[in-house]
Structures are given as C-alpha cells and as structure tokens.
C-alpha cells in the first residue's frame, strides 16, 4: 500500500452560517496526482486553502508525513514544503516578475540586509529552467503581463519551495494549449520524483487524463473517491451534481448554420502593435465564430481590438457597415464583451452584485429627465441574478464574496438584460463547473437562435470545436486559416495548424 | 553587459541629455540669467528639502497610503531641532528633529495600521492635532520664546549648499538601497501592489507598515532639519495650511511616478526636484508673480508631462 503523504480527518470549516467543508476525509499518497472536483461553491477552494495555510480549520486534523500539520500561513505551509498556485490571488503587479517568485522569502538572497536582485533573478531563472516553464522577463514588472505569464510566475513561485505537495487550483484553464502541455509535463516529472500534487480543474476529461485518483466534493462533503483509470466523465459529473448529466453539452449539428446574407461585423486588415497583424474576418447574424491558437497567437487581443479597447495601428472594424472605435460606441451599438480576466478586466470586486449586474444597462434604464430609478436598477439586477441562478445571500453582497463560477454568471448574465447584436466571449467558461458550463453553452445556443452574432475566443479546443460555425486559427498574431464546421473540424487538424 | 543594464544606461543617457537641453533652454529663455554662478547654487540649495520630503512620501505612496499631516510633522520636528539646537549645538539640531519626525510618522502609521481608518482621513485629523500643538508651543508663555528664537547661525551649516548636497547624496543612496535592495523595501511595494497577495506570501503587513512609518519619518525628519538650518525658523501653521508645505514635494513625487516606467522612482525624485524648482526659478527670473500664477504654471507643466509620459501606456497615471 502506498504511503500517505497527507491525511485529513473530519475537517470542517464554516464562514458565518455557510458550512463550506463538513467533516472532510482525504488522503494524498506519495507520487500521486490527486484530482479534486465539485460544482462551484462545493468547498474545493476552502479545503485546499486550509491545506495551504490560508485558513485555519474549525475542527478536524491534518497530518503531513504522519506528523501533525496545522499551518498558520502560506509561509508556514511552504516551510513544510507544501505550496499552492491559487485560483484568484495572482501576483503583485508593482513588483518585477523575479521578485514575485521569491516574495516573502527575499531574505534568502539578503546579506547585511541588502537583497541581491541578481542572485534572486538567477534563482528564479533556474526554477523556470528546471521545470521547463515558458520564460517571462524576470526584470519586468508583472503589471501588464498576460494572465498566463502571471500564472507561470505563480507556478515558479510554488515550485521554488521544492514542494513535496503541490496544489494547483484551476490553473489549466488560464493556459493556452502549449503551456497546458508544459504543465502536464511538469506534473509527470513531479510524479516521477515521488512527489504529490492536488489538482483542481473543471475540465473533467482533463482531470481523468492527468490524475491517479479523484475526490468529488458536493455541498462541502466528500461525495466519493474514484480511481481515474476506472472511471468515466459521466460518472464524475453524476457524482458532482447528484444527478445524471447528459454527456453532450456542445452543439449536436455538424454543419455551419447562420444567415450568410450580410455580415454583422466586418474586420478589415486590423493590426494592434505587438499583438495582431493584418487580421480580417466577418461575423454573421446567428453565427458563432471561434478563435483559437497557442499562447502569443494573439487571440485574446482580437476581442479587445473589436470592442475598441485596443488602439488599432491599422485596419478598421465595421458594425453593420459603420466604423467602431471605442467601447462607448460598441456598447451603444449593442455589442457586449466578456473578458477572460474577469477579476481585473470585467467586474468591480468591491462593489455589490447588483451594481455589477446593472452597470451595462444604465443607459437603457435612464429616464427622460436623465435620472435612473434605483428601483429599476435593482429589479433588473435581481431578475438577471435569478435567471442566472447566482448563488448568493442577496444581490447586495459584495462581488468579491462569490465563487469563480458565480462571478462568471454575473459577468456573462448582465449582458443578457440588453438587446445585444454581437457578443464577444473570451474564455467564457474559465473556472466554472460542468453544470454552469452546460448552462452557459445553452445561453450561447439560445443567443445563436435569436440571431445574435458571437465571437468565441477560447484556449479550450473542445469548446471552440463544439460551439463554432467557423473557426479562425491564429498563429504569431496572424490569422492563418478559417475552417468551417464539418468533417475536418477535429482537435488533431487544429493542432497541426496551431503549432 | 546584460541587455537590461544596457537599456537602463541608454535611458539614463537620453534622460541626462534631455535634462541638459531643458536647462539650456531655460537659460536661453531667461536671457542667460538661469545658468549663472549666482543662480546655480540657489537652485541646488532649494532642491534638497523637497527631495527628502518626496522620498518620505514615495515610501508612503508605495505601500498605498497617504499622509496629509507631513507638513505639521515637519513644523514640529523643526521646532524640536530649533529648541534643542540652540541649547546643545549640532547634536541638538540633528537628533531631536529626526527623532520627532520619525516618531510622529511612526505614530501615524500605527493609527493607519491598527484602526483601519482610511489614511487620508486619519492623517487630516492628525494634521489638525499637530498644527494645534505647534500653535500651543508658540503661544504658551513657557515655550514661546524657545520656538520663535531663530536657530543660532553657528549651527546652520547643514542648510548651506555644500553640506546639504552631501546630505542629498547620502539620502539618495539610502533611499535607493532601501527601496530596491532590501526585503523591507520590496515588502512595502508588495503591499502597495496587492495587499492580499503580499499577506498570502507571508509578508507581515502591519509590521511592514510600521517600518514605512519609521523610514518615511526618518526622511521627513531630515527634511525638517535641512529646512530649519536653511531658513533659521519655521512658521507655525494652522487651519490645515501645513498641507501646503507638501505641495511641491507632492508634485515631485507625481512627476517621478510618471517617469517611473523608465527611471527608478528614487533616482527620479532628485531629478524631478531639480526640474520643479528650476521651473519656479525660471518663472521668478521672468517676473511671473509668485504664488498662484507660478503654481498654475506648475500644474499645467505636470499635466503636459503626464500626457507625454502616458503615451503608449495602458494604465492610468495616478
């Protein structure tokens, strides 16, 4: 029998009246990659936060290598060689990438009180090389770096403590295809070193593929522990939600299906300095136009450029033949944009849920005398929250209290209160569970049926393949090809073009 | 030579050339009165006090806090230097001013750290308290004479050009090292960048904030000593007018923040101090009335500079 590295018995944690973890039993074996899955709000993040020293449990016991383990801070967890890459926190943008890797431990490079930045960067660089992580500018400030580069800094930080236990909380969904593969390689290497990892992801197929065992949480309790080799995606999903979930939530048709007569949006030779070059495409009424590519392919700049958030160095964006240059005009022209980085680019984390939900609709809700009725704002927000089944105490709760999936429901759902003609979705299902995912896909299908044109940008190939009428493949900032939905619409054929 | 070092050296070179060109332009505009043997020492001696105050403020801003009571602290620290300087000579000038400056800013940061009152609100209240205390010292019969008697001329060498420039060099080295090369400096910046991440990474937020109080207070205390040594006495301020004492250092920090993308803020501060005072000096030479009109020119300059500095930036200049 394999040696247990981490043993958890009867762990419970409550936040006010919310019982996030109830009597959790969990074991992590030596050399094991252990998956943790559950719906948004099922208690996964709370459990790993206790393991990583972010929260103290209310009751229960943790043992690391058979010894009592109760870290009071992430630093103490690090000292016990337990490290974590968290879903939400990220890096300090005002500090260089290298310093971020060793933040809190800069004394390691300090002599007579002076920190040697050269030695610190060298050590950070060694971590990137040791684990074959994609290079980032260690001297550069983290501010303005792509979300996946910031995740790589966090990963290097976690690896720099030489962990026996590594915890990855929904990191893969921030990564593009190639960097995701690098992470898988890192996990293989880690496992070969007889080290152990806990991986949280909402991608059930991925979880089955990369883990040895999977613990399923439901409503704060362990719903079951499965051997990855002997389970199926449907079995995991059923255990997660407590009911049978249909295996197929993408589109079932195999042909493009949209109104080809007149394009809703025309993008002519658009370039954004350092991001994309000479990109042209059209989106039609009722069409879902997908975008995919590896990191640095420029797919995420497409959404920003079309919505007017990026300054175009060349080309033009036309909505129904009229030029678009700013987000204000885009919003007034019934366009919507759901960015990838919801915490930094989309939502006001310190504001309430209702304020976030009502924000894009303020123009429509403004009366003749230029006043907005607070009642109307709140009722609009309330109806969206109910339609999207946002799990919250009430709509007055701060946005920052919500789980990742519920934040995404707000981020997506608030646009549905408007009469939208064009929807730009950048990684819309990042960090959401299968139940929410299925719901978001059903909304996309409904939008398509109602004639809304959609640009779907995603790092998940199955998602763009499953939902798009046509698929734009990008490489090095250029649009390489546009593939129509049909027989050649396979992951294999896409990867051949992307890489 | 690493590409980063090369890039930094090129940036520094370009900046020095631009600065020299700017000063030459000032000289031309002033009809040759700006770069004269008489005027250059005047300019240089006026950049030291604001540079020290600006370094102090930069530590405050780096951790995401603001302190409106700095002017009041400078006045009280200068009073301490004045009283003890006249009694004990240079030791009395230097030590009490620095201690009072450090202590008061340290107290401020204790209040910010433990009461969780927004720092700008708490610091306005503290400014009123410090001003009131200064006023009390000036009007109270037992302390009045001690406060209003100017610092003995024999102990005012620190305010002279040579010693103050040496102090400027020492201050620059200290500020640069603390800000960029110490754990405490990096932790201060981490708290300003993202307090939650910093906390999660093991940075002791309250302890770091108290260190900010000590470091900022140290620089502000030195600034008070320099200012007293230069002018001999400081006037007591009331009705929050002490806040006007930090307008010029504030402008320096704002300018340095704009340049921060290209030049380290601790290096940018003395340079910006030189730029800002040079503007005031040029305006004075050009007989632009001091006070509101000169300040309006400074405001316009800052906005133009911010617009230029903001180009190609995706963020927002604070």
PDB file of C-alpha atoms in Angstrom, chain B residues 135-262:
ATOM      1  CA  UNK B 135       0.292  76.691  17.863  1.00  0.00           C
ATOM      2  CA  UNK B 136       0.201  75.839  21.559  1.00  0.00           C
ATOM      3  CA  UNK B 137       4.015  75.744  21.702  1.00  0.00           C
ATOM      4  CA  UNK B 138       4.194  79.115  20.000  1.00  0.00           C
ATOM      5  CA  UNK B 139       1.628  80.818  22.204  1.00  0.00           C
ATOM      6  CA  UNK B 140       2.339  79.182  25.529  1.00  0.00           C
ATOM      7  CA  UNK B 141       4.310  81.537  27.713  1.00  0.00           C
ATOM      8  CA  UNK B 142       6.839  78.896  28.816  1.00  0.00           C
ATOM      9  CA  UNK B 143       7.693  77.678  25.307  1.00  0.00           C
ATOM     10  CA  UNK B 144       7.004  80.743  23.140  1.00  0.00           C
ATOM     11  CA  UNK B 145      10.486  82.189  23.400  1.00  0.00           C
ATOM     12  CA  UNK B 146      12.150  78.830  22.675  1.00  0.00           C
ATOM     13  CA  UNK B 147      10.158  78.372  19.489  1.00  0.00           C
ATOM     14  CA  UNK B 148      10.329  81.837  17.979  1.00  0.00           C
ATOM     15  CA  UNK B 149      14.034  82.385  18.620  1.00  0.00           C
ATOM     16  CA  UNK B 150      15.740  81.509  15.301  1.00  0.00           C
ATOM     17  CA  UNK B 151      18.332  78.764  15.240  1.00  0.00           C
ATOM     18  CA  UNK B 152      21.756  80.133  16.100  1.00  0.00           C
ATOM     19  CA  UNK B 153      23.678  80.953  12.889  1.00  0.00           C
ATOM     20  CA  UNK B 154      26.636  78.919  14.207  1.00  0.00           C
ATOM     21  CA  UNK B 155      24.601  75.710  13.871  1.00  0.00           C
ATOM     22  CA  UNK B 156      23.086  76.230  10.450  1.00  0.00           C
ATOM     23  CA  UNK B 157      25.791  74.748   8.218  1.00  0.00           C
ATOM     24  CA  UNK B 158      23.500  71.887   7.181  1.00  0.00           C
ATOM     25  CA  UNK B 159      21.400  74.401   5.275  1.00  0.00           C
ATOM     26  CA  UNK B 160      24.393  75.591   3.290  1.00  0.00           C
ATOM     27  CA  UNK B 161      24.994  74.340  -0.216  1.00  0.00           C
ATOM     28  CA  UNK B 162      27.959  72.000   0.341  1.00  0.00           C
ATOM     29  CA  UNK B 163      26.706  70.045   3.375  1.00  0.00           C
ATOM     30  CA  UNK B 164      23.154  69.880   2.056  1.00  0.00           C
ATOM     31  CA  UNK B 165      24.346  68.425  -1.270  1.00  0.00           C
ATOM     32  CA  UNK B 166      26.361  65.821   0.658  1.00  0.00           C
ATOM     33  CA  UNK B 167      23.193  65.015   2.603  1.00  0.00           C
ATOM     34  CA  UNK B 168      21.307  64.778  -0.695  1.00  0.00           C
ATOM     35  CA  UNK B 169      23.827  62.220  -1.968  1.00  0.00           C
ATOM     36  CA  UNK B 170      23.619  60.196   1.257  1.00  0.00           C
ATOM     37  CA  UNK B 171      19.807  60.386   1.183  1.00  0.00           C
ATOM     38  CA  UNK B 172      19.762  59.237  -2.417  1.00  0.00           C
ATOM     39  CA  UNK B 173      21.957  56.194  -1.705  1.00  0.00           C
ATOM     40  CA  UNK B 174      19.856  55.278   1.326  1.00  0.00           C
ATOM     41  CA  UNK B 175      16.536  55.725  -0.471  1.00  0.00           C
ATOM     42  CA  UNK B 176      17.704  53.753  -3.500  1.00  0.00           C
ATOM     43  CA  UNK B 177      19.051  50.857  -1.464  1.00  0.00           C
ATOM     44  CA  UNK B 178      16.087  50.634   0.901  1.00  0.00           C
ATOM     45  CA  UNK B 179      13.523  50.875  -1.898  1.00  0.00           C
ATOM     46  CA  UNK B 180      15.174  48.465  -4.321  1.00  0.00           C
ATOM     47  CA  UNK B 181      17.572  46.259  -2.451  1.00  0.00           C
ATOM     48  CA  UNK B 182      16.065  45.413   0.923  1.00  0.00           C
ATOM     49  CA  UNK B 183      13.378  42.988   1.962  1.00  0.00           C
ATOM     50  CA  UNK B 184      11.507  45.773   3.715  1.00  0.00           C
ATOM     51  CA  UNK B 185      11.539  47.925   0.548  1.00  0.00           C
ATOM     52  CA  UNK B 186      10.250  45.064  -1.594  1.00  0.00           C
ATOM     53  CA  UNK B 187       7.593  44.235   1.010  1.00  0.00           C
ATOM     54  CA  UNK B 188       6.446  47.878   1.082  1.00  0.00           C
ATOM     55  CA  UNK B 189       5.993  47.787  -2.682  1.00  0.00           C
ATOM     56  CA  UNK B 190       4.252  44.415  -2.455  1.00  0.00           C
ATOM     57  CA  UNK B 191       1.678  45.811  -0.008  1.00  0.00           C
ATOM     58  CA  UNK B 192       1.007  48.753  -2.316  1.00  0.00           C
ATOM     59  CA  UNK B 193       0.686  46.408  -5.296  1.00  0.00           C
ATOM     60  CA  UNK B 194      -1.653  43.857  -3.768  1.00  0.00           C
ATOM     61  CA  UNK B 195      -2.034  43.659  -0.023  1.00  0.00           C
ATOM     62  CA  UNK B 196      -3.835  40.297  -0.117  1.00  0.00           C
ATOM     63  CA  UNK B 197      -1.182  38.606  -2.244  1.00  0.00           C
ATOM     64  CA  UNK B 198       1.540  40.095  -0.066  1.00  0.00           C
ATOM     65  CA  UNK B 199      -0.209  38.731   3.025  1.00  0.00           C
ATOM     66  CA  UNK B 200      -0.603  35.318   1.429  1.00  0.00           C
ATOM     67  CA  UNK B 201       3.095  35.284   0.566  1.00  0.00           C
ATOM     68  CA  UNK B 202       3.978  35.755   4.207  1.00  0.00           C
ATOM     69  CA  UNK B 203       4.567  39.493   4.262  1.00  0.00           C
ATOM     70  CA  UNK B 204       3.692  40.832   7.712  1.00  0.00           C
ATOM     71  CA  UNK B 205       1.529  43.764   6.631  1.00  0.00           C
ATOM     72  CA  UNK B 206       1.260  45.593   9.965  1.00  0.00           C
ATOM     73  CA  UNK B 207       4.956  45.224  10.733  1.00  0.00           C
ATOM     74  CA  UNK B 208       5.831  46.484   7.261  1.00  0.00           C
ATOM     75  CA  UNK B 209       3.518  49.465   7.674  1.00  0.00           C
ATOM     76  CA  UNK B 210       5.282  50.385  10.898  1.00  0.00           C
ATOM     77  CA  UNK B 211       8.585  50.192   9.042  1.00  0.00           C
ATOM     78  CA  UNK B 212       7.139  52.572   6.455  1.00  0.00           C
ATOM     79  CA  UNK B 213       6.390  54.943   9.319  1.00  0.00           C
ATOM     80  CA  UNK B 214       9.986  54.740  10.529  1.00  0.00           C
ATOM     81  CA  UNK B 215      11.561  55.140   7.080  1.00  0.00           C
ATOM     82  CA  UNK B 216       9.266  57.889   5.837  1.00  0.00           C
ATOM     83  CA  UNK B 217       9.595  59.626   9.204  1.00  0.00           C
ATOM     84  CA  UNK B 218      13.366  59.444   9.001  1.00  0.00           C
ATOM     85  CA  UNK B 219      13.432  61.191   5.629  1.00  0.00           C
ATOM     86  CA  UNK B 220      10.836  63.750   6.721  1.00  0.00           C
ATOM     87  CA  UNK B 221      12.727  64.396   9.950  1.00  0.00           C
ATOM     88  CA  UNK B 222      15.919  65.054   7.989  1.00  0.00           C
ATOM     89  CA  UNK B 223      13.927  67.319   5.650  1.00  0.00           C
ATOM     90  CA  UNK B 224      12.776  69.326   8.678  1.00  0.00           C
ATOM     91  CA  UNK B 225      16.365  69.709   9.921  1.00  0.00           C
ATOM     92  CA  UNK B 226      17.526  70.874   6.473  1.00  0.00           C
ATOM     93  CA  UNK B 227      14.669  73.350   6.143  1.00  0.00           C
ATOM     94  CA  UNK B 228      15.271  74.781   9.631  1.00  0.00           C
ATOM     95  CA  UNK B 229      19.006  75.032   9.011  1.00  0.00           C
ATOM     96  CA  UNK B 230      18.328  76.864   5.748  1.00  0.00           C
ATOM     97  CA  UNK B 231      15.724  79.321   6.978  1.00  0.00           C
ATOM     98  CA  UNK B 232      16.587  79.559  10.693  1.00  0.00           C
ATOM     99  CA  UNK B 233      12.980  79.291  11.839  1.00  0.00           C
ATOM    100  CA  UNK B 234       9.721  77.744  10.723  1.00  0.00           C
ATOM    101  CA  UNK B 235       6.379  79.484  10.988  1.00  0.00           C
ATOM    102  CA  UNK B 236       3.581  77.734  12.820  1.00  0.00           C
ATOM    103  CA  UNK B 237       0.686  76.744  10.576  1.00  0.00           C
ATOM    104  CA  UNK B 238      -2.991  76.431  11.434  1.00  0.00           C
ATOM    105  CA  UNK B 239      -6.254  75.797   9.589  1.00  0.00           C
ATOM    106  CA  UNK B 240      -4.641  72.886   7.670  1.00  0.00           C
ATOM    107  CA  UNK B 241      -2.281  75.313   5.911  1.00  0.00           C
ATOM    108  CA  UNK B 242       0.588  72.986   6.871  1.00  0.00           C
ATOM    109  CA  UNK B 243      -0.634  70.837   3.988  1.00  0.00           C
ATOM    110  CA  UNK B 244       0.644  73.469   1.564  1.00  0.00           C
ATOM    111  CA  UNK B 245       4.179  72.532   2.691  1.00  0.00           C
ATOM    112  CA  UNK B 246       3.932  69.253   0.842  1.00  0.00           C
ATOM    113  CA  UNK B 247       2.556  70.561  -2.449  1.00  0.00           C
ATOM    114  CA  UNK B 248       5.975  70.917  -4.039  1.00  0.00           C
ATOM    115  CA  UNK B 249       7.243  67.508  -2.807  1.00  0.00           C
ATOM    116  CA  UNK B 250       3.912  66.058  -3.911  1.00  0.00           C
ATOM    117  CA  UNK B 251       4.424  67.476  -7.405  1.00  0.00           C
ATOM    118  CA  UNK B 252       7.913  65.934  -7.383  1.00  0.00           C
ATOM    119  CA  UNK B 253       6.571  62.503  -6.445  1.00  0.00           C
ATOM    120  CA  UNK B 254       3.840  62.747  -9.090  1.00  0.00           C
ATOM    121  CA  UNK B 255       6.394  63.663 -11.718  1.00  0.00           C
ATOM    122  CA  UNK B 256       8.679  60.849 -10.543  1.00  0.00           C
ATOM    123  CA  UNK B 257       5.764  58.403 -10.745  1.00  0.00           C
ATOM    124  CA  UNK B 258       5.214  59.433 -14.355  1.00  0.00           C
ATOM    125  CA  UNK B 259       8.880  58.780 -15.084  1.00  0.00           C
ATOM    126  CA  UNK B 260       8.851  55.561 -13.070  1.00  0.00           C
ATOM    127  CA  UNK B 261       8.312  53.421 -16.171  1.00  0.00           C
ATOM    128  CA  UNK B 262      11.747  54.465 -17.385  1.00  0.00           C
TER     129      UNK B 262
END
